[in-house]
Every structure is written in structure tokens, then in C-alpha cells.
Coordinates of C-alpha atoms and ligand atoms in Angstrom, one line a residue:
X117 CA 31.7 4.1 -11.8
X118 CA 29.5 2.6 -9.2
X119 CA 31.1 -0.9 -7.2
X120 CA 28.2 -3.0 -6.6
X121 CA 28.2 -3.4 -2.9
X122 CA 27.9 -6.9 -1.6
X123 CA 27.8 -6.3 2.1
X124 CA 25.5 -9.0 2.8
X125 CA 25.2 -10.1 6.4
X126 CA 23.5 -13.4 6.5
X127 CA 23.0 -13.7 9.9
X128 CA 19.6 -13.8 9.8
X129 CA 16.7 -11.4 10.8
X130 CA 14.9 -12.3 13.8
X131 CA 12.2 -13.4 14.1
X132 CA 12.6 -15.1 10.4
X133 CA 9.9 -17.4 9.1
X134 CA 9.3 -18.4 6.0
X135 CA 7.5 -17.1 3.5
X136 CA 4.0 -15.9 4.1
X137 CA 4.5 -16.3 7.5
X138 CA 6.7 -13.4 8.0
X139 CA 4.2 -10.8 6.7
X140 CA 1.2 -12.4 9.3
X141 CA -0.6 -9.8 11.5
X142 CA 0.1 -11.5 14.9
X143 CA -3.0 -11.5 16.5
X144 CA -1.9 -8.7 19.4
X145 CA -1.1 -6.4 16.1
X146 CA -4.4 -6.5 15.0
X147 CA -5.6 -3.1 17.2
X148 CA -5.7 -0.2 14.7
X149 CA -3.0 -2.2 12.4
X150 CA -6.1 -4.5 10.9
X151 CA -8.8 -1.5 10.2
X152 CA -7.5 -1.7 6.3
X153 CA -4.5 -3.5 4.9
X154 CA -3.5 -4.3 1.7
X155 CA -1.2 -7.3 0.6
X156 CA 1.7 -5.1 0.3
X157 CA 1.7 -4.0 4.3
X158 CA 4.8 -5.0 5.8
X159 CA 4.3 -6.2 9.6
X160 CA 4.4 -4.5 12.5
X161 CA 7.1 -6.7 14.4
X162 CA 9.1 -5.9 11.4
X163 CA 9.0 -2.0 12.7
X164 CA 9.2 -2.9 15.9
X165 CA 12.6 -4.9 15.7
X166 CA 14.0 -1.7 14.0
X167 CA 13.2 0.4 16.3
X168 CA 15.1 -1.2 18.4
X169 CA 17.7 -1.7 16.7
X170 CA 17.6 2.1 16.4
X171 CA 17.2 2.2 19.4
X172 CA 14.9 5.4 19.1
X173 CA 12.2 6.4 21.3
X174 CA 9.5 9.7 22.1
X175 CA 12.4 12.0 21.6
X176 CA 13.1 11.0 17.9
X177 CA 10.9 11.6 14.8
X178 CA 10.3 8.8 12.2
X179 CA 9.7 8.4 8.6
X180 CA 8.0 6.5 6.4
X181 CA 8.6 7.8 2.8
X182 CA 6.3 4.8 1.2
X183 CA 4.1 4.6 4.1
X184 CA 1.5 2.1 2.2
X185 CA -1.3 1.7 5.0
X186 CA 0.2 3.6 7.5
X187 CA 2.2 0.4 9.2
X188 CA 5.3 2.2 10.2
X189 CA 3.6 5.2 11.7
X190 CA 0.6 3.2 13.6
X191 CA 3.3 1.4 15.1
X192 CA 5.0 4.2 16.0
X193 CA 2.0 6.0 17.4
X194 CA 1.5 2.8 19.5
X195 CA 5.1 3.1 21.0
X196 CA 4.8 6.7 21.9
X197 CA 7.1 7.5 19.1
X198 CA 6.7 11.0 16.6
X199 CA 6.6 9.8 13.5
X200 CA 5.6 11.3 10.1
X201 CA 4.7 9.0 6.7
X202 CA 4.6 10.1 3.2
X203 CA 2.0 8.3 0.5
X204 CA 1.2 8.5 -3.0
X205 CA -1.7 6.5 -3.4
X206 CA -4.9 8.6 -1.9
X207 CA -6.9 5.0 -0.8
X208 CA -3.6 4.1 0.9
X209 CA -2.8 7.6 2.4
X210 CA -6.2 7.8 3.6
X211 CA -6.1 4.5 5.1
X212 CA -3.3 5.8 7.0
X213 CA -4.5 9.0 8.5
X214 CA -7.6 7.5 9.8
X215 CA -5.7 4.5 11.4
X216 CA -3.6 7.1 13.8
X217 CA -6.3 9.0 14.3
X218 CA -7.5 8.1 17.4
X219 CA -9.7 11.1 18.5
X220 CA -13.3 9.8 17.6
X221 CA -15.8 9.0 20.8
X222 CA -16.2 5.1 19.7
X223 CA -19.7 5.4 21.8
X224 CA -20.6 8.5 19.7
X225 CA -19.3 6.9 16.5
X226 CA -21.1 3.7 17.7
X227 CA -24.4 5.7 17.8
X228 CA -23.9 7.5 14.6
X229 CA -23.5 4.5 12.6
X230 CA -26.1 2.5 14.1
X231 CA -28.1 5.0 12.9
X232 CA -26.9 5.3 9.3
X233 CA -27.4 1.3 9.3
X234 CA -31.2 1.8 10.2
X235 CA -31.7 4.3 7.8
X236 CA -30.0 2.1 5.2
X237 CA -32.0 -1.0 6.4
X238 CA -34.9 0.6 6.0
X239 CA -34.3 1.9 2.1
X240 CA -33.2 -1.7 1.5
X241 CA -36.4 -3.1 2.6
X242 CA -38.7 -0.8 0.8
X243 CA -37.1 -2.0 -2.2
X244 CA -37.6 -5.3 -1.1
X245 CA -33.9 -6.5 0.0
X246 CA -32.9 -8.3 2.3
X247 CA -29.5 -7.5 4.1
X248 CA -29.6 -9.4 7.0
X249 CA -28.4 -13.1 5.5
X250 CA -26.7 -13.7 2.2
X251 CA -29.5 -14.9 -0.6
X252 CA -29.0 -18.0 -2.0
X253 CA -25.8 -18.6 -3.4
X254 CA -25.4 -18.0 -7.4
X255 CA -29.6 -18.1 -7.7
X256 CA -30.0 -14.3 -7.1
X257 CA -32.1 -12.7 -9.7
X258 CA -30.6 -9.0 -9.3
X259 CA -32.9 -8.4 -12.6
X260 CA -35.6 -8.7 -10.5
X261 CA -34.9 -5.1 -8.6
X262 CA -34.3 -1.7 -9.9
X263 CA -30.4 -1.6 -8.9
X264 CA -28.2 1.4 -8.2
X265 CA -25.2 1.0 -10.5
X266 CA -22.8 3.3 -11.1
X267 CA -22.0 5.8 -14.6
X268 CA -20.7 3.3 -16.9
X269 CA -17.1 5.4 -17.3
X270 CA -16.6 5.0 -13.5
X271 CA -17.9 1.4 -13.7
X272 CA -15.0 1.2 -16.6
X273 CA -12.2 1.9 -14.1
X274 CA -13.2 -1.2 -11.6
X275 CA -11.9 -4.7 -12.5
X276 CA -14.3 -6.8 -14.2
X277 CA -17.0 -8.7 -11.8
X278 CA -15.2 -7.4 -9.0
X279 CA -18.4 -6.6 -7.4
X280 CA -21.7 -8.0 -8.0
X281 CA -24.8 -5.9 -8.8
X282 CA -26.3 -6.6 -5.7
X283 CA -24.3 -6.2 -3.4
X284 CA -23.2 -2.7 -5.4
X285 CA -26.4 -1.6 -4.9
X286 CA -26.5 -2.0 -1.2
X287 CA -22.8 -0.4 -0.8
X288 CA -24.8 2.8 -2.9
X289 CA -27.3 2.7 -0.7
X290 CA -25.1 3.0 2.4
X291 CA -23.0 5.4 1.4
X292 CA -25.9 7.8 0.5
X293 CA -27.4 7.0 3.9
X294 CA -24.1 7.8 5.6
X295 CA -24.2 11.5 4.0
X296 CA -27.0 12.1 4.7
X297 CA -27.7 10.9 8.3
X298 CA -24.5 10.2 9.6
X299 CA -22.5 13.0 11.3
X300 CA -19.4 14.4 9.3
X301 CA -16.8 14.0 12.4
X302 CA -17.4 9.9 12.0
X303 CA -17.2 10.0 8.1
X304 CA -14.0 9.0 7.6
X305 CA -13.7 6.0 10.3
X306 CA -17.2 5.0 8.4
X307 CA -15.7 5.2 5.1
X308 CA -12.4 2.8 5.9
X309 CA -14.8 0.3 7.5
X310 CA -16.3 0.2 4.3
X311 CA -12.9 0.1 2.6
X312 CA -12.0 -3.2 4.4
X313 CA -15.5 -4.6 4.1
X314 CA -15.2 -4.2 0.5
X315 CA -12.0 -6.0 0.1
X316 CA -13.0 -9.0 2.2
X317 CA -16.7 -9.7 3.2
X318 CA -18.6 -7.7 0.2
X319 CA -16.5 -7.6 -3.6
X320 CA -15.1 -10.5 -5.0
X321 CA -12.1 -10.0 -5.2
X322 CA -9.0 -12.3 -4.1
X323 CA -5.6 -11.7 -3.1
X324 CA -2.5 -13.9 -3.9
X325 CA -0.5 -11.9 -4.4
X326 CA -1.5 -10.5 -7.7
X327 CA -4.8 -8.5 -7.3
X328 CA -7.9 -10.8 -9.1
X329 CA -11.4 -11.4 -9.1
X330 CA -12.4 -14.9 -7.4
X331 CA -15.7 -16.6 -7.0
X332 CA -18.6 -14.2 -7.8
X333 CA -21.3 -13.6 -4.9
X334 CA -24.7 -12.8 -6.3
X335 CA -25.2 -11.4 -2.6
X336 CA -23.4 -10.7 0.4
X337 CA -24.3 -8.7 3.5
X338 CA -23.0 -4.9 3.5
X339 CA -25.1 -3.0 6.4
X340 CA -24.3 -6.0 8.9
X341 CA -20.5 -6.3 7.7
X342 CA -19.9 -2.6 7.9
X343 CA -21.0 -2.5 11.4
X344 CA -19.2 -5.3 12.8
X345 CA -16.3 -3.5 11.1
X346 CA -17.5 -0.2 13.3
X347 CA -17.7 -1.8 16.7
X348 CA -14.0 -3.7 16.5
X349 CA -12.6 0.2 15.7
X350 CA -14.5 1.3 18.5
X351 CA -13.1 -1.3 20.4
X352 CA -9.7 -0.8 19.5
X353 CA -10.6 3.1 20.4
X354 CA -11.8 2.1 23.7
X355 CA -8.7 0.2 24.5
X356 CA -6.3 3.7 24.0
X357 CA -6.1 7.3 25.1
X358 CA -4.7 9.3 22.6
X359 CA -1.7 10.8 23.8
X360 CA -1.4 13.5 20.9
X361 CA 1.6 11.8 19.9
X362 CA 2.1 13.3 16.2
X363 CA 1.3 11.4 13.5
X364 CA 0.7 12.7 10.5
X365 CA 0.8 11.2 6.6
X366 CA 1.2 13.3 4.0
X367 CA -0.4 12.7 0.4
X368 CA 2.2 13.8 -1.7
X369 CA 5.3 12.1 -3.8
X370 CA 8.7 11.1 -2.1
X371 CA 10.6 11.9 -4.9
X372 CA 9.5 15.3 -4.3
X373 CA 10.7 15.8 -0.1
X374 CA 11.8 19.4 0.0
X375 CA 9.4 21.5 1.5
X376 CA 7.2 19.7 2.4
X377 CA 9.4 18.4 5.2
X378 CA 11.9 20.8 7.6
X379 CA 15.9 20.4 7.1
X380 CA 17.2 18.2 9.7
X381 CA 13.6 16.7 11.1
X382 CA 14.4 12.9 10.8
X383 CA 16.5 10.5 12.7
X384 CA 14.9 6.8 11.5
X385 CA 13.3 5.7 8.4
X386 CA 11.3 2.6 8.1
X387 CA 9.9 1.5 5.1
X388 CA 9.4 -0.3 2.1
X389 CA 8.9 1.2 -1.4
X390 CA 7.7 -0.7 -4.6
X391 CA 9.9 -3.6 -6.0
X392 CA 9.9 -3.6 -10.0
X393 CA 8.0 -6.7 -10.4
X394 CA 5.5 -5.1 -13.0
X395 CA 2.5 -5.4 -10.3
X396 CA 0.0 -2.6 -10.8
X397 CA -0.7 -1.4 -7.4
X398 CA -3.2 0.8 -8.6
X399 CA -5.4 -2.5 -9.2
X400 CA -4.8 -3.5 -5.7
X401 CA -6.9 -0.7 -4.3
X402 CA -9.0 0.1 -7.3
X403 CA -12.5 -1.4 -6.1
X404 CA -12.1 0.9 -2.8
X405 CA -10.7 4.4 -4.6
X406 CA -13.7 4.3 -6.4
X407 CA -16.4 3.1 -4.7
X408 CA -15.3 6.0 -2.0
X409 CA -14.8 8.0 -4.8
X410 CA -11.7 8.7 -4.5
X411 CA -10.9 8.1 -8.0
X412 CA -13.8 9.6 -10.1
X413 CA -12.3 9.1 -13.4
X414 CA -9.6 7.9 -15.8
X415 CA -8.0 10.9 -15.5
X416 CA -7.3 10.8 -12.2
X417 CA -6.2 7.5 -12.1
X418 CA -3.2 8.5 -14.6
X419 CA -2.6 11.5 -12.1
X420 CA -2.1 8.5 -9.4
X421 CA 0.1 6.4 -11.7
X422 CA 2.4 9.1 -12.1
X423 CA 3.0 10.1 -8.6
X424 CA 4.4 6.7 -8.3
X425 CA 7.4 4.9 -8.7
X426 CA 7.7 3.4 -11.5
X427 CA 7.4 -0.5 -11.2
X428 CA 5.2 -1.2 -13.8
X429 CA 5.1 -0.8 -17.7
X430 CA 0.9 -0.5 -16.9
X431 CA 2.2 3.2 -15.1
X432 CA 5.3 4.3 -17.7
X433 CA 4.2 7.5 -19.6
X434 CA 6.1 9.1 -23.0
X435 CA 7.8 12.2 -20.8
X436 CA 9.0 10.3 -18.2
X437 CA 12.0 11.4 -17.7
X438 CA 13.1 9.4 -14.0
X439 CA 15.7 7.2 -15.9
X440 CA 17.9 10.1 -16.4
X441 CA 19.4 9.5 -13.0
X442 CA 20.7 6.0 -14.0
X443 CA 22.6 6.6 -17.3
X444 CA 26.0 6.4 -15.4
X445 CA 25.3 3.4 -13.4
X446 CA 26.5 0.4 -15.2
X447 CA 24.4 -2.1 -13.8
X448 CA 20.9 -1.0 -14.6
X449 CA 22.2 -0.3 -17.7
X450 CA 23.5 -4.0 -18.0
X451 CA 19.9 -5.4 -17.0
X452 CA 17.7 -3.4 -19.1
X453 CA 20.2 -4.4 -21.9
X454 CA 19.8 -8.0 -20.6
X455 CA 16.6 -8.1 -20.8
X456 CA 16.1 -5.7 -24.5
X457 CA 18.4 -8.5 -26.0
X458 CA 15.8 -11.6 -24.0
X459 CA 13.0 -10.1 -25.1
X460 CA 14.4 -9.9 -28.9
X461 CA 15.7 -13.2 -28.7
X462 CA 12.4 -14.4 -27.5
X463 CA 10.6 -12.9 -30.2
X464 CA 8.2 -10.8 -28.0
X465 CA 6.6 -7.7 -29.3
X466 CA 3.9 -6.5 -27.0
X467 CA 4.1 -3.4 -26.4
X468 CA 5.1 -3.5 -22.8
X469 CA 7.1 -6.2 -23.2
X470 CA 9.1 -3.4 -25.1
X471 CA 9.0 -1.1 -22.1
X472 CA 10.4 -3.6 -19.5
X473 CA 13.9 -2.5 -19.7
X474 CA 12.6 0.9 -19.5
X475 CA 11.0 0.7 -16.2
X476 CA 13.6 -1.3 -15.0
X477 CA 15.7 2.4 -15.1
X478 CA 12.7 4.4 -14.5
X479 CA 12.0 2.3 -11.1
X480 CA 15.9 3.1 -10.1
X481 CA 16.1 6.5 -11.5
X482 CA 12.9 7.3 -9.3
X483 CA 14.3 5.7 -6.4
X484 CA 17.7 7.7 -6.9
X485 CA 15.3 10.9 -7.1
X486 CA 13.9 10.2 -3.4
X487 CA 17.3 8.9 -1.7
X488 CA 18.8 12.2 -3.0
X489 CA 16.0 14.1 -1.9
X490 CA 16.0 12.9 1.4
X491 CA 19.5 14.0 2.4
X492 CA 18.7 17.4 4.2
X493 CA 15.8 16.2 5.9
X494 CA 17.6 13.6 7.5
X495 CA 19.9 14.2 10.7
X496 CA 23.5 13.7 10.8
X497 CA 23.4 9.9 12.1
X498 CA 19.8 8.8 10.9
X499 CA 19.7 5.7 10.2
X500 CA 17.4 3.8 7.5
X501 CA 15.6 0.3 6.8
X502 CA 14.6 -0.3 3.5
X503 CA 12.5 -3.5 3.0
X504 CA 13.1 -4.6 -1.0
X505 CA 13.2 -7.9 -3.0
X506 CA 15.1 -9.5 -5.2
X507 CA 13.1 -9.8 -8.9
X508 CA 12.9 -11.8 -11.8
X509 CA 9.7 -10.7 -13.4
X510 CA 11.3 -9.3 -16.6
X511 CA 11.9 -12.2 -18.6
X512 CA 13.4 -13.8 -15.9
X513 CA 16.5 -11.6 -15.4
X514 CA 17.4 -11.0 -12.1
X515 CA 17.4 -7.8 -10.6
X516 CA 18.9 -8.1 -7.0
X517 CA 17.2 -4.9 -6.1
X518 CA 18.5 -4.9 -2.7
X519 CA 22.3 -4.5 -3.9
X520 CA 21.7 -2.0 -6.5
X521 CA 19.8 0.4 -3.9
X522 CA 22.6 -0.3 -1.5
X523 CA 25.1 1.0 -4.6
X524 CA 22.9 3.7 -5.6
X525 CA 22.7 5.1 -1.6
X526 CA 26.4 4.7 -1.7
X527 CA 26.8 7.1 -4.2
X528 CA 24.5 9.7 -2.9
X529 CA 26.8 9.8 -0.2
X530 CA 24.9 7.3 2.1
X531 CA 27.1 4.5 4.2
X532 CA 25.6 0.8 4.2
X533 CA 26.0 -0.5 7.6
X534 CA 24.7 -4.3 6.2
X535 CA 22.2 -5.9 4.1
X536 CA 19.4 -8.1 6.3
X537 CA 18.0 -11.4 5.3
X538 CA 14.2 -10.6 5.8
X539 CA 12.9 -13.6 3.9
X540 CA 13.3 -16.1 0.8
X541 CA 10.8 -17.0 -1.7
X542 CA 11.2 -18.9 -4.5
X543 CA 10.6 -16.7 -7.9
X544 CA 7.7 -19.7 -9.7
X545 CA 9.5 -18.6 -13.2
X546 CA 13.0 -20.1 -12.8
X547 CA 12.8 -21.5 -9.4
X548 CA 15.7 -18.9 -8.3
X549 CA 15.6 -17.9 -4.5
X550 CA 14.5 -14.6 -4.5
X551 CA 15.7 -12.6 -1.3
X552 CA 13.5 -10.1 0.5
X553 CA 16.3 -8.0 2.4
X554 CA 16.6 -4.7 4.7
X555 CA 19.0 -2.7 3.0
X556 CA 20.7 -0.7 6.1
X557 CA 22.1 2.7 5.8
X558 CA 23.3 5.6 7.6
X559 CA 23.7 9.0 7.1
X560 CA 26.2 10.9 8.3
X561 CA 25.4 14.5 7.3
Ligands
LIG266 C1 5.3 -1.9 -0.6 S1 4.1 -0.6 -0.4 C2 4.3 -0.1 1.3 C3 3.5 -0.8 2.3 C4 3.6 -0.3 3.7 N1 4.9 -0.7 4.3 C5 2.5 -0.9 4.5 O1 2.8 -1.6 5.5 O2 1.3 -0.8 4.2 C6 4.8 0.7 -1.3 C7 4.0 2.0 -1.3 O3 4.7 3.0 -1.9 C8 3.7 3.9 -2.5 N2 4.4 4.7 -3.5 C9 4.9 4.4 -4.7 N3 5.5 5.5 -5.3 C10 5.5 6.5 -4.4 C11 5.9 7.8 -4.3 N4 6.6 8.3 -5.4 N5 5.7 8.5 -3.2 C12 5.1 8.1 -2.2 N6 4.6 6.8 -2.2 C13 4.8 6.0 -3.2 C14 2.7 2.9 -3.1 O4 1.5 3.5 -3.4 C15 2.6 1.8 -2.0 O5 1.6 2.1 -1.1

């Protein structure tokens, strides 16, 4: 039987803001850091601070198993530092790789999309569309043009609203305009500009946390945003020289490690995997993945869900099997029990109401799966950060995900040095401080 651990240090982390705060791009982060982000990142001081606390520099090789946007490894690439991430999600994982790639001539890729915007000016304005100012708010009559839209299946997989048909048809019209006059070297860079301009200037959609669709914009400029986007990465591209320091993100599953990374390759892991807080974090990137056509059908969307973690009854499938790893640990066991019995009592019969003590052990079961499979890719005395949070989302039983990890590491043979205080909130259900903590660990080999 499993002790939970309660090797808490409360001396806080430093620096430790509240809230929001905390998870701010400062403004000298925002160089490669701010080409895409998503409301999950983590921030880059937050790397930085364990790095030195790691104390590890260019002669040691980081990981990031969850690498989200790419945080831990742009950071690292900053600093000089090898450094290797892992990511399930293909708009994320793409995100990533373009952010450390640094190669791209920004006066070349400059010229290349100045180009593409002509060309895509130009169709616009045969049609009879302006892109230079926004029309008149809300008075837009998109009825009036023959608009680009996308298959109605595809258009099935986007959140309701969460872009307008205007503006759609300009993003269309861009991306066909980038294929077929841009250059393939700038492709990608062009595509994540269009990725971030998507998720702030163009869709309507609004973050806080929870993924939803705001005020809708009958218009908005695309051409214009997607540019500016292009000269502050060629900026940032100006202001390096790429040192060929690796950096490489691999689109693939962390519960899944062996072979695909050598024995004995890491000394330092940095990251922060889902919490279970039944947030579908498929929706966060949805508008993106298939507007770049990443995802290109429901299909593939279920392939994504199940790559992940599980942290949501939205992504829990009949032959998942992840829980298996959990049966002997007595306190997941207690919680999805705790929160069966609430959700009884409460008279709640949804179906995923019924599966939320099921993805309460399929979220630890999964996390069990990548601790485990980490072990022989780590070096004798790595040492690991992972950034989790404290949960109450299931019917408002608590699920101090930081301890349990800490207990389930211990078990796979891992030692927990200490238990960080990253951040509190307040959980808006029972008004219960919810910790954010680095869980600390070390492996000895
Ligand atoms: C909290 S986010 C990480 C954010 C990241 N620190 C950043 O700054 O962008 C967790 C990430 O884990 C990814 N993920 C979930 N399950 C995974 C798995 N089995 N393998 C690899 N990545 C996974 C999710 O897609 C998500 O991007």
C-alpha cells in the first residue's frame, strides 16, 4: 500500500504572484515564446528558475514530456540548452517545432509573404471585399457575396460561431493564395502566424479559462493581421543566430517513451501535464487544427483524444484500459468512490457524470504509464518538475493531484525531494484554495 506523501515545503516559489499573474508573458519573453500560445502555456520564468535550480546548462539534455506550445524547449533553446519535448496534440506539437526553428531568412520570409498578401488582396477585391478596415460592426451583409465555407462535416468539428462567414472566407482565401504563391520553405512560419491570428484578431473566440465563443465579428481584417504577425517573427528572427542548438519535438504519446528516445539521454524534466479538471483541450485548439487542416475529420479528432491523457469524460473511450495501473492505490480508488457515491446521492445521471470517477483513475493510471516509462531514459540523478493542480471539478471532491503523483512516483521507484507552492486559486465551486504545486523528484537510477 501506497503512504500518501505530504512533503510539502511551503516556502514559497519565487517569484510567486497571484493568480493570473504568475502565468503572464513578461514582456522580454515575448521573442519566439508569443508566436502561438494557448491558455494552458506555463511561463517561461517558470523554466527558467528550474533550471537553475538544476543547475543544468549546454552540456545537459532536457525534456519536456507534455511539451504544450513548446515553452520548456524555446526556453531552452534561448539558454543554449539541448533539449528535446514530446506532444500529443498535432496544433500544439506544431506550434512547437516552428517556434525553435529559427533557420528561416526573416527578409526572404518577409518577401514571400508580402507577396502571398498581394495576391490575396487582389482575389479579395475582385470579389468585392475589403480587407484593409473592419466593415461596420454587426451590419455586414455576408449574404451579399458568394463566400467560401468549408464542407459542412468539417464545419461540424468547429465550435459553433467561432468564426464568422466573412472573415472565413478571407482566411480560405489566404490559405489558397499561400499554396499557391508562397514558397514551401516559409509555409510553416506562415501557417502559425495564421494560427495565432485566428485565436486573437480574426475568430471569436474567448479564453477564460474554459475555451468559448464571445462577441461575434461580422468582419475582421485577416490579410493585414497575418502580416503584422509575419514581421514581429521576423523580427524576433533578426534579433538571434541560430546556434544549432538541438531542439526537437516529437509528435507522439508520453505514455509510450521507449524507443522513441535513447536509454540514459535525460538529465532534467520540465513540464506540466493535464490536470483532471474535465477541460477538453481538444476545444482549445479546435478552430486552428482545422482551419490548417490539421484535423480533417471526426475521425481524426478521436485519434487525438486518445493519444491523450485522460482528463476528460469528453475523451474516455469503452477499451480504455489506463486505470489498470491504479487498482492497488488506495487513494484514487477512495476518490472515484467518493465521487460514484456524490454523484448517486445527488441524483445525477448524465452519462458523463457517470464516467467522472472513471477518468479520475484513467488520468492517474495514464500518468503512472509515462512516469514508469520514463525510468530508462532518464540519467541516474535527473531531476524533474512537474507543474500540477489541486482539483475539485468532480462534484466538488478534491483531488490533491500534486500528492497523489508525488505517491505514485514514489512507488515507481522515484525520490520526492519537495513539493513547491507555485500558486493558489480559489476553486468558484466550494471556495476551497486550490494549490498549483511543482511536484519535485529525482531519480536515482
Ligand atoms: C498543461 S499543457 C502543457 C503546456 C505547456 N507547458 C506550455 O507551456 O505550452 C499539457 C499538454 O499535454 C498534452 N498531452 C496530453 N496527453 C499527452 C500524452 N499522452 N502525450 C503527450 N502529450 C500529451 C496536451 O495536449 C497539452 O498540450
Amino acid at each position: 500500500m501506497n503512504q500518501l506523501l505530504t512533503v510539502q515545503s511551503d516556502k514559497p516559489y519565487t517569484p510567486r504572484p497571484s493568480g493570473k499573474e504568475s502565468n503572464r508573458l513578461h514582456s522580454q519573453d515575448t521573442p519566439f515564446h508569443d508566436w502561438y500560445r494557448f491558455v494552458l502555456s506555463f511561463p517561461p520564468h517558470l523554466v527558467r528558475d528550474y533550471l537553475e535550480k538544476f543547475q543544468i546548462d549546454s552540456g545537459h539534455q532536457v525534456l519536456d514530456p507534455f511539451s504544450g506550445t513548446g515553452t520548456t524547449v524555446v526556453e531552452c533553446k534561448k539558454r543554449g540548452i539541448p533539449s528535446v519535448g514530446v506532444e500529443a496534440n498535432v496544433m500544439a506539437w506544431f506550434a512547437g517545432e516552428v517556434k525553435v526553428d529559427w533557420t528561416p531568412d526573416p527578409d526572404k520570409l518577409l518577401a514571400d509573404s508580402r507577396t502571398v498578401a498581394e495576391a490575396a488582396l487582389e482575389v479579395l477585391k475582385k470579389e468585392g471585399i475589403e480587407d484593409e478596415q473592419m466593415f461596420g460592426q454587426g451590419y455586414t451583409d455576408a449574404s451579399m457575396y458568394q463566400l467560401r465555407t468549408l464542407p459542412p462535416d468539417i464545419l461540424k468539428l468547429l465550435l459553433t460561431d467561432s468564426i464568422s462567414p466573412l472573415p472565413l472566407h478571407k482566411v480560405l482565401v489566404l490559405s489558397e493564395c499561400q499554396e499557391k504563391y508562397g514558397k514551401p520553405e516559409f509555409r510553416r512560419h506562415q501557417k502559425l502566424a495564421l494560427a495565432k491570428e485566428l485565436v486573437t484578431s480574426i475568430g471569436n473566440l474567448h479564453f477564460g479559462p474554459e475555451v468559448g465563443v464571445g462577441k461575434k465579428k461580422s468582419d475582421a481584417p485577416v490579410v493585414a493581421a497575418w502580416l503584422d504577425r509575419i514581421h514581429v517573427m521576423c523580427q524576433d528572427l533578426r534579433s538571434v543566430e541560430d546556434s544549432g542548438i538541438p531542439a526537437k519535438i516529437y509528435h507522439a504519446d508520453s505514455r509510450n517513451l521507449v524507443g522513441l528516445l535513447d536509454p540514459c539521454l535525460i538529465d532534467a524534466v520540465i513540464t506540466s501535464p493535464p490536470y483532471p479538471n474535465e477541460k477538453d483541450y481538444t476545444r482549445t485548439t479546435r478552430l486552428e487544427s482545422v482551419l490548417l487542416e490539421f484535423i480533417t475529420s471526426k475521425e481524426e479528432l478521436r485519434e487525438l483524444k486518445k493519444g491523450l491523457v485522460r482528463s476528460n469524460t469528453r475523451g474516455v473511450y469503452k477499451d480504455d484500459t489506463d486505470d489498470k495501473w491504479v487498482t492497488e492505490n488506495p487513494e484514487i480508488q477512495r476518490i472515484a468512490t467518493a465521487i460514484e457515491d456524490r454523484r448517486i446521492e445527488l441524483g445525477k445521471t448524465s452519462g458523463f457524470e457517470k464516467l467522472y470517477g472513471r477518468v479520475t483513475k484513467l488520468y492517474f493510471g495514464g500518468m503512472t504509464r509515462h512516469l514508469a516509462e520514463l525510468r530508462p531514459i532518464l540519467r541516474p540523478g535527473a531531476q524533474l518538475a512537474y507543474v500540477v493542480g489541486d482539483q475539485a471539478s468532480y462534484l466538488r471532491v478534491m483531488i490533491r493531484t500534486g500528492e497523489i503523483l508525488a505517491d505514485i512516483a514514489t512507488s515507481l521507484g522515484y525520490e520526492v525531494e519537495r513539493i513547491d507552492l507555485f500558486r493558489t486559486r480559489i476553486a468558484t465551486a466550494t471556495k476551497e484554495q486550490l494549490r498549483e504545486e511543482v511536484v519535485i523528484l529525482k531519480w536515482k537510477g
